């Protein structure tokens, strides 16, 4: 009974293996009448509902970085782990993502957050925009309206929770046997409705990939020997994650030596 409870807890902890992520795509618009246009400097950062700084996502600026006044005042000029680069000289569609972690590397709690965007093409502050979204259990897509320096904005949020629910993890799409198993005997069956290139990953309980293998799986039941992937692992509990064109699913494997 204790083993069953452990396995159930491990299965329901799978949420953390599906990346929580916020992605934003946008196109910048030239700032008419500014000295250096179309060249521009740009910053994007996250604050919470109380205006407390969480993370810088993107900074493109060099000598005139001081004119990103909102970004400097709210972040103290922090650029750790952000996408950075020199002054931009053309306007185009760009992408930026946030892993929902703050500057301390911790996943932020559910709640309201602000995407802050600032841009200038002169030796003074330029336009600034704030877009608010809610981090929670539900995935969503936002398409905020255009303004005078941003257009075609699309924001996609993946909570991670919904991804885990997309496939019934108690189904026969992924079967690991025997379980517990020795590294020499560990096998699994993967069910597919269509042929698909697939990724098989061995994860530790912190979600770190330890080993992986890519192969094309066929329609129907695919029997796979896991010994090559787990032969050098110590005894313990791991996650086997399979990602195909049709689903992403993971289950625990308990290794015994």
XYZ file of N, CA and C in Angstrom:
771
model
N 0.832 -1.209 0.000
C 0.000 0.000 0.000
C 0.863 1.255 0.000
N 1.956 1.230 0.800
C 2.841 2.391 0.860
C 3.473 2.664 -0.492
N 3.850 1.585 -1.219
C 4.436 1.761 -2.546
C 3.437 2.408 -3.495
N 2.162 1.975 -3.407
C 1.132 2.537 -4.268
C 0.955 4.028 -4.007
N 0.916 4.403 -2.729
C 0.785 5.814 -2.368
C 1.954 6.614 -2.904
N 3.181 6.050 -2.778
C 4.365 6.733 -3.279
C 4.267 6.974 -4.773
N 3.833 5.944 -5.514
C 3.732 6.084 -6.964
C 2.680 7.117 -7.343
N 1.556 7.134 -6.642
C 0.516 8.121 -6.929
C 1.030 9.531 -6.690
N 1.752 9.723 -5.579
C 2.314 11.037 -5.285
C 3.311 11.455 -6.351
N 4.132 10.522 -6.806
C 5.101 10.837 -7.847
C 4.423 11.194 -9.149
N 3.349 10.485 -9.489
C 2.631 10.783 -10.719
C 2.030 12.174 -10.665
N 1.410 12.523 -9.541
C 0.790 13.834 -9.458
C 1.805 14.949 -9.280
N 3.061 14.607 -9.008
C 4.111 15.629 -8.977
C 4.661 15.910 -10.355
N 4.111 15.257 -11.382
C 4.623 15.440 -12.743
C 4.466 16.861 -13.252
N 3.571 17.632 -12.671
C 3.355 18.992 -13.148
C 4.659 19.751 -13.311
N 5.622 19.564 -12.400
C 6.845 20.334 -12.469
C 7.747 19.894 -13.618
N 7.430 18.771 -14.250
C 8.224 18.325 -15.384
C 7.716 18.912 -16.695
N 6.620 19.604 -16.673
C 6.087 20.264 -17.847
C 6.333 21.749 -17.661
N 7.134 22.315 -18.531
C 7.652 23.661 -18.311
C 6.539 24.697 -18.222
N 6.548 25.433 -17.121
C 5.728 26.634 -17.038
C 6.462 27.718 -17.818
N 5.759 28.403 -18.684
C 6.444 29.385 -19.507
C 5.471 30.422 -20.036
N 5.948 31.646 -20.125
C 5.218 32.734 -20.771
C 6.037 33.171 -21.981
N 5.415 33.180 -23.150
C 6.086 33.609 -24.379
C 5.372 34.817 -24.957
N 6.136 35.806 -25.383
C 5.556 36.986 -26.018
C 6.234 37.235 -27.360
N 5.420 37.407 -28.379
C 5.902 37.806 -29.707
C 5.364 39.200 -29.990
N 6.180 40.058 -30.545
C 5.757 41.432 -30.785
C 6.609 42.042 -31.897
N 6.127 43.133 -32.457
C 6.871 43.880 -33.469
C 6.981 45.330 -33.012
N 8.185 45.862 -33.012
C 8.370 47.264 -32.634
C 8.104 48.175 -33.834
N 7.707 49.401 -33.537
C 7.366 50.401 -34.558
C 8.328 51.573 -34.430
N 8.871 52.097 -35.533
C 9.778 53.254 -35.448
C 9.142 54.439 -34.734
N 9.947 55.141 -33.963
C 9.472 56.305 -33.220
C 9.748 57.564 -34.051
N 8.715 58.086 -34.670
C 8.862 59.251 -35.542
C 9.367 60.465 -34.767
N 10.281 61.207 -35.396
C 10.759 62.461 -34.815
C 11.867 62.311 -33.810
N 12.251 61.090 -33.486
C 13.341 60.901 -32.532
C 14.680 60.876 -33.263
N 15.704 61.342 -32.604
C 17.020 61.624 -33.181
C 17.652 60.442 -33.901
N 17.572 59.247 -33.302
C 18.300 58.108 -33.842
C 17.415 57.093 -34.570
N 16.123 57.363 -34.661
C 15.201 56.421 -35.288
C 15.616 56.136 -36.737
N 15.616 54.870 -37.176
C 14.961 53.705 -36.567
C 15.780 52.973 -35.492
N 17.039 53.374 -35.261
C 17.799 52.750 -34.177
C 17.083 52.990 -32.854
N 17.131 52.002 -31.977
C 16.401 52.138 -30.719
C 17.006 51.228 -29.669
N 16.778 51.560 -28.407
C 17.129 50.690 -27.297
C 15.833 50.211 -26.643
N 15.902 49.026 -26.042
C 14.672 48.347 -25.631
C 14.912 47.531 -24.376
N 13.938 47.519 -23.483
C 14.002 46.674 -22.287
C 12.629 46.075 -22.001
N 12.633 44.823 -21.546
C 11.396 44.142 -21.137
C 11.675 43.458 -19.805
N 10.817 43.675 -18.830
C 11.015 43.083 -17.506
C 9.670 42.806 -16.845
N 9.717 42.021 -15.773
C 8.508 41.578 -15.077
C 8.456 42.172 -13.670
N 7.283 42.656 -13.289
C 7.019 43.057 -11.907
C 5.739 42.355 -11.448
N 5.557 42.259 -10.140
C 4.314 41.651 -9.656
C 3.239 42.708 -9.479
N 2.112 42.284 -8.924
C 0.959 43.178 -8.796
C 1.258 44.375 -7.907
N 2.225 44.216 -6.998
C 2.608 45.315 -6.102
C 3.720 46.172 -6.705
N 4.128 45.870 -7.935
C 5.188 46.624 -8.584
C 6.585 46.192 -8.197
N 6.700 45.049 -7.517
C 8.014 44.561 -7.078
C 8.692 43.815 -8.221
N 9.930 44.165 -8.466
C 10.708 43.590 -9.565
C 10.882 42.091 -9.412
N 10.700 41.355 -10.534
C 10.857 39.911 -10.547
C 12.009 39.449 -11.438
N 12.061 39.922 -12.684
C 13.083 39.429 -13.606
C 13.151 40.321 -14.846
N 14.379 40.564 -15.337
C 14.552 41.215 -16.632
C 14.631 40.128 -17.698
N 13.870 40.306 -18.778
C 13.847 39.320 -19.848
C 14.710 39.718 -21.036
N 14.788 41.011 -21.320
C 15.487 41.463 -22.521
C 15.971 42.891 -22.342
N 17.217 43.156 -22.726
C 17.754 44.526 -22.754
C 18.667 44.662 -23.977
N 18.316 45.546 -24.867
C 19.176 45.895 -25.998
C 19.541 47.366 -25.855
N 20.772 47.629 -25.466
C 21.229 49.009 -25.260
C 22.723 48.997 -25.015
N 23.362 50.139 -25.300
C 24.783 50.262 -24.964
C 25.005 51.567 -24.201
N 25.616 52.576 -24.827
C 25.963 53.791 -24.087
C 24.748 54.558 -23.570
N 23.622 54.449 -24.232
C 22.435 55.216 -23.833
C 21.488 54.421 -22.937
N 21.993 53.362 -22.325
C 21.143 52.525 -21.490
C 20.494 53.303 -20.348
N 21.132 54.387 -19.938
C 20.578 55.210 -18.856
C 19.254 55.858 -19.205
N 18.927 55.953 -20.502
C 17.663 56.562 -20.916
C 16.487 55.591 -20.839
N 16.758 54.339 -20.489
C 15.674 53.409 -20.164
C 15.335 53.626 -18.689
N 14.721 54.756 -18.427
C 14.586 55.243 -17.050
C 13.675 54.377 -16.190
N 12.574 53.897 -16.752
C 11.681 53.037 -15.967
C 12.363 51.724 -15.616
N 13.039 51.140 -16.604
C 13.737 49.885 -16.355
C 14.818 50.067 -15.292
N 15.622 51.120 -15.408
C 16.684 51.362 -14.426
C 16.128 51.568 -13.022
N 15.059 52.347 -12.921
C 14.527 52.663 -11.591
C 13.863 51.464 -10.932
N 13.261 50.577 -11.721
C 12.548 49.435 -11.149
C 13.434 48.209 -10.935
N 14.522 48.102 -11.698
C 15.341 46.899 -11.641
C 16.734 47.136 -11.071
N 17.131 48.411 -10.954
C 18.492 48.710 -10.537
C 19.516 48.352 -11.596
N 19.043 48.207 -12.846
C 19.947 47.863 -13.944
C 20.288 46.389 -14.028
N 19.505 45.535 -13.351
C 19.802 44.100 -13.338
C 19.541 43.469 -14.704
N 20.547 42.732 -15.219
C 20.427 42.047 -16.511
C 20.774 40.563 -16.408
N 20.879 40.033 -15.207
C 21.302 38.644 -15.023
C 20.332 37.692 -15.728
N 20.865 36.821 -16.563
C 20.109 35.797 -17.302
C 19.152 36.366 -18.341
N 19.233 37.658 -18.621
C 18.377 38.261 -19.641
C 19.019 38.139 -21.018
N 18.197 38.237 -22.064
C 18.723 38.383 -23.419
C 19.267 39.803 -23.521
N 20.524 39.951 -23.892
C 21.127 41.282 -23.969
C 21.826 41.462 -25.312
N 22.033 42.725 -25.665
C 22.722 43.033 -26.909
C 22.865 44.532 -27.063
N 23.541 44.972 -28.130
C 23.736 46.396 -28.360
C 22.473 47.056 -28.920
N 22.568 48.329 -29.192
C 21.466 49.085 -29.791
C 20.944 48.375 -31.037
N 19.621 48.340 -31.179
C 18.992 47.726 -32.346
C 18.870 48.762 -33.463
N 19.083 48.334 -34.701
C 19.074 49.287 -35.819
C 17.949 49.054 -36.812
N 17.095 48.078 -36.527
C 15.942 47.838 -37.400
C 14.781 47.333 -36.561
N 13.588 47.493 -37.108
C 12.375 47.062 -36.410
C 11.862 45.788 -37.051
N 11.610 44.798 -36.222
C 11.178 43.498 -36.720
C 10.429 42.757 -35.623
N 9.906 41.592 -35.960
C 9.216 40.767 -34.976
C 10.237 40.074 -34.078
N 10.003 40.131 -32.778
C 10.908 39.526 -31.805
C 10.126 38.635 -30.852
N 10.852 37.744 -30.203
C 10.259 36.827 -29.238
C 11.030 36.893 -27.927
N 10.301 36.781 -26.841
C 10.930 36.724 -25.530
C 10.114 35.776 -24.663
N 10.772 35.065 -23.763
C 10.059 34.123 -22.906
C 10.488 34.284 -21.458
N 9.620 33.846 -20.555
C 9.890 33.885 -19.119
C 9.535 32.535 -18.540
N 10.443 31.962 -17.763
C 10.215 30.653 -17.148
C 9.483 30.745 -15.816
N 8.888 31.890 -15.526
C 8.112 32.122 -14.303
C 8.964 32.066 -13.044
N 10.268 32.305 -13.191
C 11.157 32.345 -12.041
C 11.635 33.770 -11.801
N 11.845 34.107 -10.522
C 12.324 35.442 -10.189
C 13.853 35.477 -10.192
N 14.434 36.583 -9.755
C 15.887 36.746 -9.800
C 16.614 35.792 -8.863
N 15.873 35.165 -7.934
C 16.484 34.215 -7.010
C 16.368 32.776 -7.509
N 15.775 32.598 -8.697
C 15.632 31.269 -9.268
C 14.429 30.497 -8.763
N 13.521 31.176 -8.061
C 12.331 30.521 -7.523
C 11.117 30.788 -8.411
N 10.285 29.762 -8.625
C 9.051 29.951 -9.379
C 8.131 30.870 -8.582
N 7.621 31.909 -9.236
C 6.786 32.878 -8.534
C 5.411 32.276 -8.258
N 4.740 32.711 -7.201
C 3.411 32.175 -6.894
C 2.367 32.664 -7.898
N 1.216 31.983 -7.924
C 0.129 32.426 -8.786
C -0.308 33.832 -8.386
N -0.792 34.581 -9.356
C -1.233 35.945 -9.096
C -1.076 36.805 -10.330
N -1.238 38.110 -10.160
C -1.144 39.059 -11.261
C 0.289 39.558 -11.424
N 0.730 39.624 -12.678
C 2.073 40.096 -13.000
C 2.005 41.061 -14.172
N 3.056 41.880 -14.288
C 3.114 42.895 -15.333
C 4.315 42.670 -16.238
N 4.057 42.685 -17.548
C 5.134 42.724 -18.528
C 5.373 44.204 -18.834
N 6.560 44.682 -18.540
C 6.904 46.085 -18.746
C 7.805 46.210 -19.966
N 7.456 47.113 -20.880
C 8.230 47.308 -22.107
C 8.560 48.792 -22.239
N 9.824 49.082 -22.487
C 10.268 50.473 -22.634
C 11.209 50.580 -23.828
N 11.084 51.678 -24.593
C 11.902 51.860 -25.787
C 12.165 53.347 -25.999
N 13.337 53.680 -26.525
C 13.610 55.062 -26.915
C 14.594 55.096 -28.074
N 14.517 56.161 -28.845
C 15.426 56.386 -29.977
C 16.073 57.762 -29.885
N 16.222 58.261 -28.658
C 16.788 59.592 -28.465
C 17.510 59.642 -27.128
N 18.056 60.831 -26.833
C 18.790 61.013 -25.579
C 17.862 61.452 -24.459
N 16.713 60.816 -24.392
C 15.765 61.019 -23.299
C 14.825 59.820 -23.275
N 14.024 59.743 -22.228
C 13.121 58.599 -22.067
C 12.108 58.550 -23.195
N 11.779 57.333 -23.603
C 10.778 57.140 -24.641
C 9.520 56.518 -24.081
N 8.695 55.931 -24.940
C 7.422 55.356 -24.490
C 7.607 54.107 -23.626
N 6.628 53.888 -22.786
C 6.637 52.773 -21.848
C 5.239 52.158 -21.841
N 5.192 50.824 -21.763
C 3.898 50.144 -21.723
C 3.944 49.008 -20.718
N 2.810 48.774 -20.055
C 2.684 47.685 -19.097
C 1.489 46.822 -19.490
N 1.707 45.509 -19.600
C 0.645 44.559 -19.930
C 0.507 43.592 -18.753
N -0.687 43.496 -18.198
C -0.924 42.674 -17.014
C -1.518 41.322 -17.403
N -1.071 40.264 -16.742
C -1.632 38.932 -16.952
C -1.708 38.234 -15.599
N -2.458 37.140 -15.554
C -2.632 36.368 -14.324
C -2.012 34.993 -14.483
N -1.069 34.677 -13.621
C -0.462 33.344 -13.573
C -1.345 32.444 -12.717
N -1.768 31.331 -13.296
C -2.608 30.393 -12.565
C -2.542 29.025 -13.194
N -3.589 28.232 -13.023
C -3.595 26.857 -13.521
C -4.034 26.744 -14.971
N -4.638 27.804 -15.515
C -5.195 27.736 -16.865
C -4.253 28.339 -17.897
N -4.080 27.652 -19.021
C -3.338 28.209 -20.141
C -4.155 29.322 -20.791
N -3.488 30.260 -21.442
C -4.227 31.306 -22.147
C -3.360 31.934 -23.231
N -4.028 32.641 -24.133
C -3.381 33.462 -25.154
C -3.996 34.848 -25.099
N -3.151 35.873 -25.050
C -3.599 37.260 -25.061
C -3.125 37.938 -26.343
N -3.953 38.823 -26.879
C -3.556 39.622 -28.045
C -3.848 41.090 -27.745
N -3.010 41.739 -26.938
C -3.232 43.150 -26.589
C -3.256 44.035 -27.832
N -3.932 45.145 -27.719
C -4.054 46.062 -28.851
C -2.715 46.724 -29.175
N -2.572 47.187 -30.412
C -1.371 47.918 -30.819
C -1.330 49.271 -30.120
N -0.129 49.828 -30.005
C -0.021 51.220 -29.569
C 1.002 51.903 -30.460
N 1.572 53.027 -30.024
C 2.418 53.823 -30.926
C 3.819 53.251 -31.105
N 4.214 52.214 -30.346
C 5.536 51.637 -30.577
C 5.563 50.106 -30.563
N 4.395 49.478 -30.393
C 4.300 48.018 -30.420
C 3.070 47.597 -31.213
N 3.222 46.536 -31.982
C 2.073 45.997 -32.705
C 2.188 44.471 -32.785
N 1.093 43.847 -33.199
C 1.040 42.396 -33.412
C 1.556 41.631 -32.188
N 1.049 41.994 -31.016
C 1.490 41.371 -29.769
C 0.684 40.098 -29.519
N 1.373 39.013 -29.246
C 0.727 37.758 -28.859
C 1.447 37.207 -27.630
N 0.690 36.892 -26.592
C 1.250 36.352 -25.356
C 0.632 34.993 -25.099
N 1.464 33.970 -24.992
C 1.006 32.615 -24.703
C 1.541 32.175 -23.347
N 0.641 31.681 -22.514
C 1.019 31.218 -21.185
C 0.725 29.730 -21.067
N 1.741 28.952 -20.668
C 1.597 27.525 -20.414
C 1.808 27.292 -18.930
N 0.759 26.888 -18.253
C 0.826 26.728 -16.798
C 1.597 25.486 -16.373
N 1.788 24.527 -17.290
C 2.410 23.267 -16.919
C 1.388 22.262 -16.407
N 0.441 22.733 -15.619
C -0.570 21.837 -15.054
C -1.428 21.239 -16.148
N -1.870 22.063 -17.062
C -2.744 21.579 -18.131
C -2.024 20.599 -19.029
N -0.719 20.812 -19.214
C 0.045 19.897 -20.058
C 0.031 18.491 -19.481
N 0.137 18.406 -18.175
C 0.134 17.088 -17.548
C -1.231 16.429 -17.668
N -2.289 17.239 -17.731
C -3.631 16.701 -17.818
C -4.020 16.317 -19.242
N -3.207 16.705 -20.226
C -3.591 16.513 -21.613
C -3.697 15.036 -21.979
N -3.002 14.174 -21.276
C -3.073 12.735 -21.511
C -3.336 12.040 -20.181
N -4.219 11.100 -20.179
C -4.507 10.351 -18.957
C -3.276 9.550 -18.567
N -2.628 9.942 -17.465
C -1.372 9.291 -17.092
C -1.580 7.884 -16.546
N -2.825 7.485 -16.356
C -3.090 6.112 -15.946
C -3.427 5.234 -17.153
N -3.370 5.809 -18.355
C -3.726 5.049 -19.543
C -2.577 4.144 -19.954
N -2.790 3.400 -21.049
C -1.754 2.498 -21.537
C -0.842 3.162 -22.558
N -0.851 4.500 -22.648
C 0.051 5.171 -23.580
C 1.507 4.980 -23.168
N 1.749 4.876 -21.878
C 3.099 4.624 -21.390
C 3.023 3.613 -20.252
N 3.683 2.475 -20.427
C 3.731 1.437 -19.409
C 5.186 1.090 -19.138
N 5.599 1.161 -17.883
C 6.976 0.826 -17.495
C 6.933 -0.463 -16.689
N 7.779 -1.419 -17.049
C 7.737 -2.726 -16.379
C 9.099 -3.398 -16.442
N 9.434 -4.270 -15.510
C 8.809 -4.300 -14.171
C 9.111 -2.998 -13.440
N 8.388 -2.709 -12.426
C 8.592 -1.455 -11.704
C 8.219 -1.661 -10.235
N 9.194 -1.755 -9.361
C 10.638 -1.507 -9.483
C 11.323 -2.527 -10.397
N 12.527 -2.133 -10.879
C 13.271 -2.992 -11.781
C 14.764 -2.776 -11.600
N 15.545 -3.761 -12.000
C 16.986 -3.546 -12.096
C 17.261 -2.845 -13.412
N 18.414 -2.208 -13.520
C 18.739 -1.477 -14.744
C 18.802 -2.393 -15.955
N 19.124 -3.653 -15.742
C 19.231 -4.591 -16.856
C 17.865 -5.034 -17.378
N 16.846 -4.948 -16.534
C 15.530 -5.466 -16.909
C 14.507 -4.391 -17.249
N 14.816 -3.128 -17.003
C 13.838 -2.050 -17.184
C 13.406 -1.932 -18.645
N 12.104 -1.950 -18.859
C 11.532 -1.811 -20.194
C 10.289 -0.940 -20.129
N 9.813 -0.528 -21.295
C 8.550 0.203 -21.331
C 7.838 -0.064 -22.654
N 6.544 0.193 -22.644
C 5.744 0.156 -23.852
C 5.160 1.546 -24.082
N 5.235 2.010 -25.308
C 4.690 3.322 -25.683
C 3.677 3.113 -26.795
N 2.457 3.592 -26.581
C 1.389 3.430 -27.565
C 1.236 4.701 -28.390
N 1.173 4.544 -29.706
C 0.978 5.679 -30.610
C -0.165 5.382 -31.573
N -0.919 6.407 -31.910
C -1.982 6.274 -32.902
C -1.451 6.504 -34.315
N -0.269 7.163 -34.407
C 0.385 7.386 -35.691
C 1.892 7.315 -35.486
N 2.638 7.019 -36.550
C 4.086 7.077 -36.485
C 4.519 8.480 -36.066
N 5.604 8.566 -35.274
C 6.052 9.882 -34.824
C 7.507 9.852 -34.381
N 8.296 10.881 -34.758
C 9.605 11.031 -34.117
C 9.381 11.305 -32.636
N 10.203 10.715 -31.797
C 9.944 10.770 -30.356
C 11.232 10.970 -29.575
N 11.078 11.580 -28.415
C 12.194 11.794 -27.500
C 11.908 11.045 -26.204
N 12.878 10.262 -25.757
C 12.766 9.554 -24.482
C 13.814 10.133 -23.541
N 13.372 10.622 -22.384
C 14.288 11.258 -21.448
C 14.197 10.598 -20.077
N 15.333 10.505 -19.426
C 15.401 10.082 -18.029
C 15.631 11.337 -17.203
N 14.730 11.629 -16.273
C 14.812 12.823 -15.444
C 15.016 12.437 -13.991
N 15.755 13.273 -13.268
C 15.793 13.080 -11.823
C 14.595 13.784 -11.208
N 14.437 13.700 -9.889
C 13.241 14.260 -9.261
C 13.270 15.778 -9.150
N 14.367 16.400 -9.601
C 14.417 17.864 -9.689
C 14.063 18.324 -11.093
N 13.759 17.368 -11.991
C 13.392 17.701 -13.352
C 14.563 17.830 -14.302
N 15.769 17.487 -13.860
C 16.962 17.584 -14.696
C 17.095 16.352 -15.581
N 17.384 16.596 -16.871
C 17.578 15.488 -17.801
C 18.924 14.824 -17.544
N 18.905 13.526 -17.301
C 20.125 12.757 -17.035
C 20.605 12.055 -18.298
N 19.675 11.537 -19.068
C 20.006 10.811 -20.283
C 18.831 10.921 -21.246
N 19.087 10.794 -22.540
C 18.005 10.916 -23.513
C 18.339 10.147 -24.778
N 17.301 9.875 -25.531
C 17.450 9.139 -26.783
C 16.314 9.540 -27.716
N 16.630 9.770 -28.977
C 15.615 10.096 -29.978
C 15.437 8.908 -30.910
N 14.198 8.595 -31.229
C 13.919 7.528 -32.182
C 12.534 7.725 -32.765
N 12.290 7.107 -33.895
C 10.963 7.151 -34.513
C 10.161 5.953 -34.035
N 9.022 6.229 -33.424
C 8.148 5.169 -32.944
C 7.006 4.952 -33.932
N 6.534 3.727 -34.000
C 5.521 3.351 -34.969
C 4.121 3.340 -34.362
N 3.136 3.379 -35.218
C 1.743 3.265 -34.780
C 1.546 1.951 -34.035
N 0.831 2.007 -32.923
C 0.595 0.822 -32.122
C 1.496 0.776 -30.904
N 1.737 -0.405 -30.370
C 2.560 -0.573 -29.177
C 4.031 -0.710 -29.573
N 4.882 0.102 -28.955
C 6.318 0.043 -29.166
C 6.976 -0.451 -27.887
N 7.686 -1.565 -27.981
C 8.394 -2.103 -26.823
C 9.828 -1.599 -26.852
N 10.279 -0.978 -25.756
C 11.597 -0.334 -25.717
C 12.361 -0.818 -24.489
N 13.573 -1.273 -24.723
C 14.464 -1.663 -23.638
C 15.167 -0.406 -23.119
N 15.080 -0.170 -21.825
C 15.643 1.043 -21.225
C 17.047 0.852 -20.674
N 17.601 -0.342 -20.802
C 18.875 -0.630 -20.130
C 19.995 0.319 -20.558
N 20.033 0.706 -21.835
C 21.096 1.613 -22.288
C 20.992 2.988 -21.623
N 19.761 3.402 -21.301
C 19.554 4.722 -20.711
C 19.763 4.736 -19.204
N 19.587 3.601 -18.562
C 19.617 3.601 -17.090
C 20.736 2.737 -16.508
N 21.550 2.126 -17.353
C 22.537 1.150 -16.858
C 23.536 1.737 -15.880
N 23.851 3.023 -16.011
C 24.857 3.629 -15.135
C 24.249 4.452 -13.998
N 22.939 4.389 -13.852
C 22.283 5.152 -12.795
C 22.323 4.411 -11.466
N 22.372 5.176 -10.400
C 22.322 4.601 -9.067
C 20.888 4.169 -8.755
N 20.753 3.323 -7.756
C 19.419 2.942 -7.308
C 18.671 4.188 -6.832
N 17.378 4.237 -7.124
C 16.588 5.396 -6.736
C 15.379 5.543 -7.639
N 14.676 6.665 -7.501
C 13.472 6.933 -8.276
C 13.763 7.986 -9.339
N 13.346 7.697 -10.548
C 13.550 8.587 -11.685
C 12.220 8.744 -12.424
N 12.190 9.671 -13.366
C 11.020 9.827 -14.226
C 11.417 9.478 -15.657
N 10.567 8.709 -16.322
C 10.724 8.417 -17.746
C 9.739 9.313 -18.485
N 10.236 10.195 -19.310
C 9.375 11.121 -20.053
C 9.464 10.817 -21.548
N 8.309 10.705 -22.179
C 8.239 10.460 -23.615
C 7.494 11.614 -24.266
N 8.102 12.200 -25.281
C 7.455 13.297 -26.010
C 7.377 12.927 -27.482
N 6.159 12.953 -28.025
C 5.931 12.657 -29.440
C 5.254 13.861 -30.079
N 4.891 13.723 -31.342
C 4.142 14.793 -32.001
C 2.724 14.910 -31.469
N 2.279 13.914 -30.697
C 0.879 13.845 -30.295
C 0.655 14.046 -28.801
N 1.665 13.774 -28.001
C 1.505 13.968 -26.570
C 2.863 13.971 -25.884
N 2.825 14.392 -24.621
C 3.998 14.371 -23.752
C 3.547 13.757 -22.432
N 4.223 12.701 -22.000
C 3.764 11.972 -20.823
C 4.973 11.442 -20.058
N 4.822 11.287 -18.762
C 5.929 10.788 -17.943
C 5.380 9.941 -16.809
N 6.183 8.967 -16.388
C 5.851 8.123 -15.244
C 7.115 7.777 -14.470
N 6.972 7.432 -13.204
C 8.142 7.119 -12.380
C 8.687 5.717 -12.639
N 9.986 5.585 -12.504
C 10.664 4.293 -12.540
C 11.521 4.187 -11.287
N 11.342 3.113 -10.541
C 12.162 2.857 -9.358
C 13.218 1.828 -9.726
N 14.467 2.242 -9.637
C 15.584 1.357 -9.975
C 16.138 0.687 -8.723
N 16.415 -0.592 -8.862
C 17.085 -1.339 -7.805
C 18.332 -2.000 -8.397
N 19.378 -2.025 -7.630
C 20.618 -2.647 -8.101
C 20.714 -4.078 -7.612
